[in-house]
């Protein structure tokens, strides 16, 4: 009896060992399968932009909290205009994807500083320089600086603050504006430790330099479910974009965000877009492959899209 009991114990231990081995092997197979599946998924074009951070702007760029270096953006004066006006938006969602809203409140300050071409602060005052933030008491510049503090973008819902800035003609090639939207110490953790910033320079509009272009950013057609298409340029006019609907389908996110209506005729879809680089100088579009499309190389993909620009 003891011998049989010992034999049963040994048999049970072997069964436990084998079950353990089998479970380990199964776990390995599941992990490998997940890894293989993950790496076999085609790369899809991103509609988020801005590193996917739910703190964005139409003009200001995401900048590390510790950095004081900001990209330059030119604002053009018309030939006869005494002033130039532009708007800065500050939003609590991912750039190019308003559906991805920050779930947390973001409290920040907008600081506008007058600087010279080298970035040194200017303390003078200028007639015709105004800022509007939608309030009954618009902020002003004092000692060359305008600070709008205590602004809060409410978490969980789409929020946008708009600042409308008008500058006098004497700013052309002499005075720049450094704009920084900086979260407070608590809110930085909700913006990936980033602020928003840009330096605005002012130039005379040059009609000869007016041009808008459209092009794909990808260099190969393989391995993607879709493609990024960028429209960018200088000046004012109308862009007309057409594409073969059998080969490509446009992102609805882009259409909805820009209030664009698409028309359809002769197997092609088309939209027109009024562009003005003083308001916005770049549009990012996502085109997706269709089930019946042919994508042997980028030259083939390019042939499916027609871009036309007409200057105002």
Short mmCIF file of C-alpha atoms in Angstrom, two decimals:
data_model
loop_
_atom_site.label_atom_id
_atom_site.label_comp_id
_atom_site.label_asym_id
_atom_site.label_seq_id
_atom_site.Cartn_x
_atom_site.Cartn_y
_atom_site.Cartn_z
CA UNK A 1 0.00 0.00 0.00
CA UNK A 2 2.82 2.38 0.89
CA UNK A 3 4.47 1.57 -2.44
CA UNK A 4 1.28 2.36 -4.35
CA UNK A 5 0.79 5.55 -2.36
CA UNK A 6 4.35 6.67 -3.13
CA UNK A 7 3.83 5.82 -6.77
CA UNK A 8 0.66 7.93 -6.83
CA UNK A 9 2.49 10.84 -5.23
CA UNK A 10 5.30 10.58 -7.80
CA UNK A 11 2.76 10.37 -10.62
CA UNK A 12 0.96 13.47 -9.34
CA UNK A 13 4.25 15.38 -9.09
CA UNK A 14 5.13 14.44 -12.66
CA UNK A 15 1.70 15.60 -13.80
CA UNK A 16 2.17 18.90 -12.00
CA UNK A 17 5.62 19.33 -13.57
CA UNK A 18 4.33 18.57 -17.04
CA UNK A 19 1.38 20.93 -16.59
CA UNK A 20 3.79 23.65 -15.49
CA UNK A 21 5.98 23.05 -18.54
CA UNK A 22 2.96 23.11 -20.84
CA UNK A 23 1.69 26.34 -19.32
CA UNK A 24 5.09 27.99 -19.68
CA UNK A 25 5.30 26.86 -23.32
CA UNK A 26 1.79 28.14 -24.00
CA UNK A 27 2.63 31.48 -22.42
CA UNK A 28 5.71 31.69 -24.60
CA UNK A 29 3.70 30.87 -27.69
CA UNK A 30 1.09 33.52 -26.84
CA UNK A 31 3.81 36.11 -26.25
CA UNK A 32 5.56 35.16 -29.48
CA UNK A 33 2.28 35.26 -31.39
CA UNK A 34 1.47 38.69 -29.97
CA UNK A 35 4.97 39.89 -30.81
CA UNK A 36 4.74 38.47 -34.32
CA UNK A 37 1.30 39.93 -34.85
CA UNK A 38 2.44 43.32 -33.53
CA UNK A 39 5.36 43.42 -35.89
CA UNK A 40 3.36 42.23 -38.88
CA UNK A 41 0.80 45.04 -38.59
CA UNK A 42 1.32 47.57 -41.33
CA UNK A 43 2.44 51.05 -40.34
CA UNK A 44 -0.54 53.38 -40.46
CA UNK A 45 -0.34 57.11 -41.09
CA UNK A 46 -0.79 59.15 -37.94
CA UNK A 47 -3.64 61.64 -37.62
CA UNK A 48 -2.54 62.91 -34.25
CA UNK A 49 0.58 64.93 -34.88
CA UNK A 50 2.28 66.96 -32.16
CA UNK A 51 3.66 63.79 -30.55
CA UNK A 52 0.12 62.91 -29.51
CA UNK A 53 0.10 65.46 -26.66
CA UNK A 54 -3.34 66.82 -25.74
CA UNK A 55 -2.10 70.42 -25.59
CA UNK A 56 -1.78 72.12 -28.97
CA UNK A 57 -2.08 75.24 -31.07
CA UNK A 58 -2.59 76.38 -34.65
CA UNK A 59 0.75 78.25 -34.62
CA UNK A 60 2.61 77.55 -31.38
CA UNK A 61 4.83 74.47 -31.23
CA UNK A 62 5.26 72.00 -28.38
CA UNK A 63 8.50 72.90 -26.62
CA UNK A 64 10.29 71.24 -23.71
CA UNK A 65 9.69 72.91 -20.36
CA UNK A 66 13.41 73.76 -19.98
CA UNK A 67 13.89 75.17 -23.50
CA UNK A 68 13.82 78.84 -24.52
CA UNK A 69 14.34 78.18 -28.22
CA UNK A 70 11.29 78.71 -30.44
CA UNK A 71 10.69 78.34 -34.17
CA UNK A 72 10.11 81.41 -36.33
CA UNK A 73 6.83 82.14 -38.13
CA UNK A 74 6.47 84.97 -40.68
CA UNK A 75 3.32 87.11 -40.83
CA UNK A 76 2.95 89.19 -44.01
CA UNK A 77 1.54 92.68 -44.43
CA UNK A 78 -0.48 93.48 -47.53
CA UNK A 79 0.97 96.11 -49.83
CA UNK A 80 -1.33 98.84 -48.51
CA UNK A 81 -2.19 97.58 -45.03
CA UNK A 82 -1.30 99.76 -42.04
CA UNK A 83 -1.71 96.78 -39.70
CA UNK A 84 -1.56 92.99 -39.80
CA UNK A 85 -3.77 90.73 -37.70
CA UNK A 86 -3.34 87.07 -36.80
CA UNK A 87 -4.89 84.66 -34.30
CA UNK A 88 -3.25 82.19 -31.93
CA UNK A 89 -5.32 79.27 -30.66
CA UNK A 90 -4.46 77.23 -27.57
CA UNK A 91 -6.30 73.90 -27.30
CA UNK A 92 -6.60 70.98 -24.88
CA UNK A 93 -6.62 68.24 -27.51
CA UNK A 94 -4.18 66.46 -29.78
CA UNK A 95 -3.20 68.47 -32.82
CA UNK A 96 -5.25 67.36 -35.86
CA UNK A 97 -7.47 65.10 -33.72
CA UNK A 98 -9.97 67.02 -31.53
CA UNK A 99 -11.53 63.73 -30.41
CA UNK A 100 -8.48 63.11 -28.20
CA UNK A 101 -9.17 65.61 -25.41
CA UNK A 102 -7.04 66.05 -22.30
CA UNK A 103 -8.93 64.59 -19.35
CA UNK A 104 -7.30 67.04 -16.92
CA UNK A 105 -7.67 70.77 -16.40
CA UNK A 106 -4.74 72.73 -17.87
CA UNK A 107 -4.10 76.09 -16.25
CA UNK A 108 -1.60 78.24 -18.12
CA UNK A 109 -0.37 81.75 -18.81
CA UNK A 110 0.00 83.33 -22.24
CA UNK A 111 2.98 85.69 -22.40
CA UNK A 112 3.59 87.93 -25.42
CA UNK A 113 6.97 89.67 -25.45
CA UNK A 114 8.27 92.24 -27.94
CA UNK A 115 11.79 91.34 -29.05
CA UNK A 116 14.23 92.54 -31.68
CA UNK A 117 15.65 90.41 -34.50
CA UNK A 118 18.25 88.97 -32.10
CA UNK A 119 15.66 88.04 -29.49
CA UNK A 120 16.44 90.83 -27.01
CA UNK A 121 13.39 92.22 -25.20
CA UNK A 122 12.07 95.63 -26.27
CA UNK A 123 10.45 97.85 -23.64
CA UNK A 124 8.95 100.53 -25.91
CA UNK A 125 5.25 101.14 -26.58
CA UNK A 126 3.61 101.14 -30.02
CA UNK A 127 0.41 102.68 -31.29
CA UNK A 128 -1.79 100.17 -33.10
CA UNK A 129 -0.54 97.14 -31.11
CA UNK A 130 -3.54 95.37 -29.59
CA UNK A 131 -4.48 91.98 -28.13
CA UNK A 132 -7.98 90.56 -27.82
CA UNK A 133 -8.76 87.45 -25.78
CA UNK A 134 -12.54 87.59 -26.04
CA UNK A 135 -12.99 89.29 -22.66
CA UNK A 136 -14.66 92.62 -21.94
CA UNK A 137 -11.33 94.02 -20.74
CA UNK A 138 -8.72 93.09 -23.35
CA UNK A 139 -5.14 92.78 -22.09
CA UNK A 140 -2.43 95.24 -23.07
CA UNK A 141 1.33 95.53 -23.35
CA UNK A 142 3.24 97.05 -20.44
CA UNK A 143 6.97 97.54 -20.78
CA UNK A 144 6.94 95.48 -23.96
CA UNK A 145 5.18 92.48 -22.39
CA UNK A 146 1.58 91.26 -22.28
CA UNK A 147 0.79 88.57 -19.69
CA UNK A 148 -2.58 86.83 -19.65
CA UNK A 149 -2.51 84.56 -16.61
CA UNK A 150 -4.85 82.08 -14.99
CA UNK A 151 -6.38 80.71 -18.17
CA UNK A 152 -7.84 77.21 -17.75
CA UNK A 153 -8.75 74.64 -20.40
CA UNK A 154 -11.36 72.42 -18.75
CA UNK A 155 -10.53 68.71 -18.82
CA UNK A 156 -12.80 66.18 -20.48
CA UNK A 157 -14.34 68.60 -22.99
CA UNK A 158 -12.95 70.29 -26.09
CA UNK A 159 -11.67 73.76 -25.18
CA UNK A 160 -10.00 76.45 -27.31
CA UNK A 161 -8.70 79.86 -26.24
CA UNK A 162 -8.19 82.41 -29.03
CA UNK A 163 -5.89 85.44 -28.96
CA UNK A 164 -6.27 87.99 -31.77
CA UNK A 165 -3.18 90.15 -32.19
CA UNK A 166 -2.90 93.28 -34.34
CA UNK A 167 0.49 94.88 -35.02
CA UNK A 168 1.45 98.17 -36.72
CA UNK A 169 3.33 98.40 -39.99
CA UNK A 170 6.49 99.66 -38.27
CA UNK A 171 7.03 96.09 -36.99
CA UNK A 172 8.11 94.98 -40.48
CA UNK A 173 11.68 93.65 -40.28
CA UNK A 174 12.25 95.34 -36.90
CA UNK A 175 10.06 94.00 -34.08
CA UNK A 176 9.12 90.38 -33.42
CA UNK A 177 6.69 88.91 -30.90
CA UNK A 178 7.61 85.89 -28.79
CA UNK A 179 4.45 84.03 -27.71
CA UNK A 180 4.59 81.36 -24.99
CA UNK A 181 1.67 79.45 -23.44
CA UNK A 182 3.15 77.93 -20.29
CA UNK A 183 1.26 75.53 -17.96
CA UNK A 184 1.49 76.09 -14.22
CA UNK A 185 3.50 73.74 -12.01
CA UNK A 186 0.58 71.32 -11.56
CA UNK A 187 -0.57 71.30 -15.19
CA UNK A 188 2.86 70.55 -16.66
CA UNK A 189 2.35 66.88 -15.78
CA UNK A 190 -0.71 66.83 -18.07
CA UNK A 191 1.16 68.28 -21.08
CA UNK A 192 4.10 65.85 -21.22
CA UNK A 193 6.20 68.52 -19.46
CA UNK A 194 5.82 70.74 -22.51
CA UNK A 195 4.77 74.32 -23.18
CA UNK A 196 3.74 75.99 -26.44
CA UNK A 197 5.85 78.68 -28.10
CA UNK A 198 6.72 80.53 -31.29
CA UNK A 199 8.41 83.75 -32.43
CA UNK A 200 6.46 85.84 -34.96
CA UNK A 201 8.29 88.05 -37.44
CA UNK A 202 6.60 90.54 -39.76
CA UNK A 203 7.38 91.03 -43.44
CA UNK A 204 6.09 92.82 -46.50
CA UNK A 205 3.82 90.66 -48.65
CA UNK A 206 5.50 89.63 -51.90
CA UNK A 207 3.04 88.68 -54.63
CA UNK A 208 5.81 87.06 -56.66
CA UNK A 209 6.48 84.67 -53.79
CA UNK A 210 2.89 83.43 -53.64
CA UNK A 211 2.84 79.69 -54.14
CA UNK A 212 1.19 76.64 -52.60
CA UNK A 213 2.17 73.02 -53.18
CA UNK A 214 0.83 69.58 -52.36
CA UNK A 215 2.90 66.43 -51.93
CA UNK A 216 3.14 63.07 -50.18
CA UNK A 217 5.67 62.74 -47.37
CA UNK A 218 6.29 59.00 -47.85
CA UNK A 219 9.10 57.80 -50.13
CA UNK A 220 7.85 54.23 -50.45
CA UNK A 221 4.38 52.75 -50.92
CA UNK A 222 5.16 49.49 -49.13
CA UNK A 223 4.20 48.71 -45.55
CA UNK A 224 1.58 51.42 -45.10
CA UNK A 225 -2.20 51.37 -44.84
CA UNK A 226 -2.26 54.98 -45.98
CA UNK A 227 -0.20 58.05 -46.80
CA UNK A 228 0.40 61.55 -45.44
CA UNK A 229 -0.21 64.43 -47.85
CA UNK A 230 0.91 67.98 -47.00
CA UNK A 231 -0.43 71.21 -48.49
CA UNK A 232 1.74 74.22 -47.63
CA UNK A 233 2.65 77.58 -49.07
CA UNK A 234 2.86 81.34 -49.02
CA UNK A 235 0.25 83.94 -49.91
CA UNK A 236 -3.47 83.79 -50.61
CA UNK A 237 -5.47 81.80 -53.12
CA UNK A 238 -7.53 78.69 -53.73
CA UNK A 239 -6.37 75.08 -53.63
CA UNK A 240 -8.28 72.44 -55.57
CA UNK A 241 -7.48 68.83 -54.71
CA UNK A 242 -8.83 65.81 -56.60
CA UNK A 243 -8.16 62.10 -56.15
CA UNK A 244 -9.17 58.77 -57.65
CA UNK A 245 -11.83 57.38 -55.32
CA UNK A 246 -11.10 53.80 -56.41
CA UNK A 247 -7.51 54.09 -55.22
CA UNK A 248 -7.59 56.42 -52.22
CA UNK A 249 -10.00 57.52 -49.53
CA UNK A 250 -9.46 60.74 -47.56
CA UNK A 251 -9.56 61.02 -43.77
CA UNK A 252 -12.89 62.25 -42.47
CA UNK A 253 -11.06 63.84 -39.53
CA UNK A 254 -9.39 66.32 -41.89
CA UNK A 255 -12.66 67.12 -43.65
CA UNK A 256 -14.58 67.66 -40.41
CA UNK A 257 -11.83 69.73 -38.76
CA UNK A 258 -11.70 72.10 -41.72
CA UNK A 259 -15.41 72.18 -42.61
CA UNK A 260 -14.73 70.84 -46.10
CA UNK A 261 -17.40 69.46 -48.45
CA UNK A 262 -16.32 66.91 -51.07
CA UNK A 263 -17.91 66.68 -54.51
CA UNK A 264 -17.80 63.66 -56.80
CA UNK A 265 -17.72 63.32 -60.60
CA UNK A 266 -16.20 61.00 -63.21
CA UNK A 267 -14.70 58.65 -60.66
CA UNK A 268 -12.91 61.43 -58.79
CA UNK A 269 -13.56 63.24 -55.55
CA UNK A 270 -12.70 66.93 -55.24
CA UNK A 271 -12.65 69.76 -52.72
CA UNK A 272 -11.60 73.41 -52.85
CA UNK A 273 -9.91 75.24 -50.00
CA UNK A 274 -9.32 78.96 -49.61
CA UNK A 275 -5.79 79.39 -48.24
CA UNK A 276 -4.05 82.34 -46.61
CA UNK A 277 -0.59 81.86 -45.11
CA UNK A 278 -1.20 84.73 -42.69
CA UNK A 279 -3.85 82.55 -41.07
CA UNK A 280 -2.45 79.09 -41.74
CA UNK A 281 0.38 77.94 -43.99
CA UNK A 282 0.21 74.15 -43.69
CA UNK A 283 -2.45 71.41 -43.89
CA UNK A 284 -1.82 67.74 -43.20
CA UNK A 285 -4.09 65.19 -44.89
CA UNK A 286 -4.30 61.43 -44.56
CA UNK A 287 -5.22 59.27 -47.55
CA UNK A 288 -6.00 55.59 -47.00
CA UNK A 289 -5.68 52.64 -49.37
CA UNK A 290 -8.81 50.99 -50.74
CA UNK A 291 -9.31 47.24 -51.08
CA UNK A 292 -9.17 47.40 -54.88
CA UNK A 293 -6.30 49.89 -55.20
CA UNK A 294 -2.86 49.37 -56.77
CA UNK A 295 0.18 50.77 -54.94
CA UNK A 296 3.29 49.47 -56.64
CA UNK A 297 5.37 52.58 -55.90
CA UNK A 298 5.00 56.24 -54.89
CA UNK A 299 4.94 57.44 -58.48
CA UNK A 300 1.81 55.36 -58.97
CA UNK A 301 0.29 56.76 -55.78
CA UNK A 302 1.12 60.34 -56.82
CA UNK A 303 -0.71 59.81 -60.12
CA UNK A 304 -3.96 59.32 -58.21
CA UNK A 305 -3.95 62.90 -56.85
CA UNK A 306 -4.23 66.20 -58.73
CA UNK A 307 -3.26 69.48 -57.04
CA UNK A 308 -4.07 72.92 -58.48
CA UNK A 309 -3.39 76.32 -56.88
CA UNK A 310 -4.83 79.63 -58.07
CA UNK A 311 -3.46 82.82 -56.53
CA UNK A 312 -5.88 85.54 -55.44
#
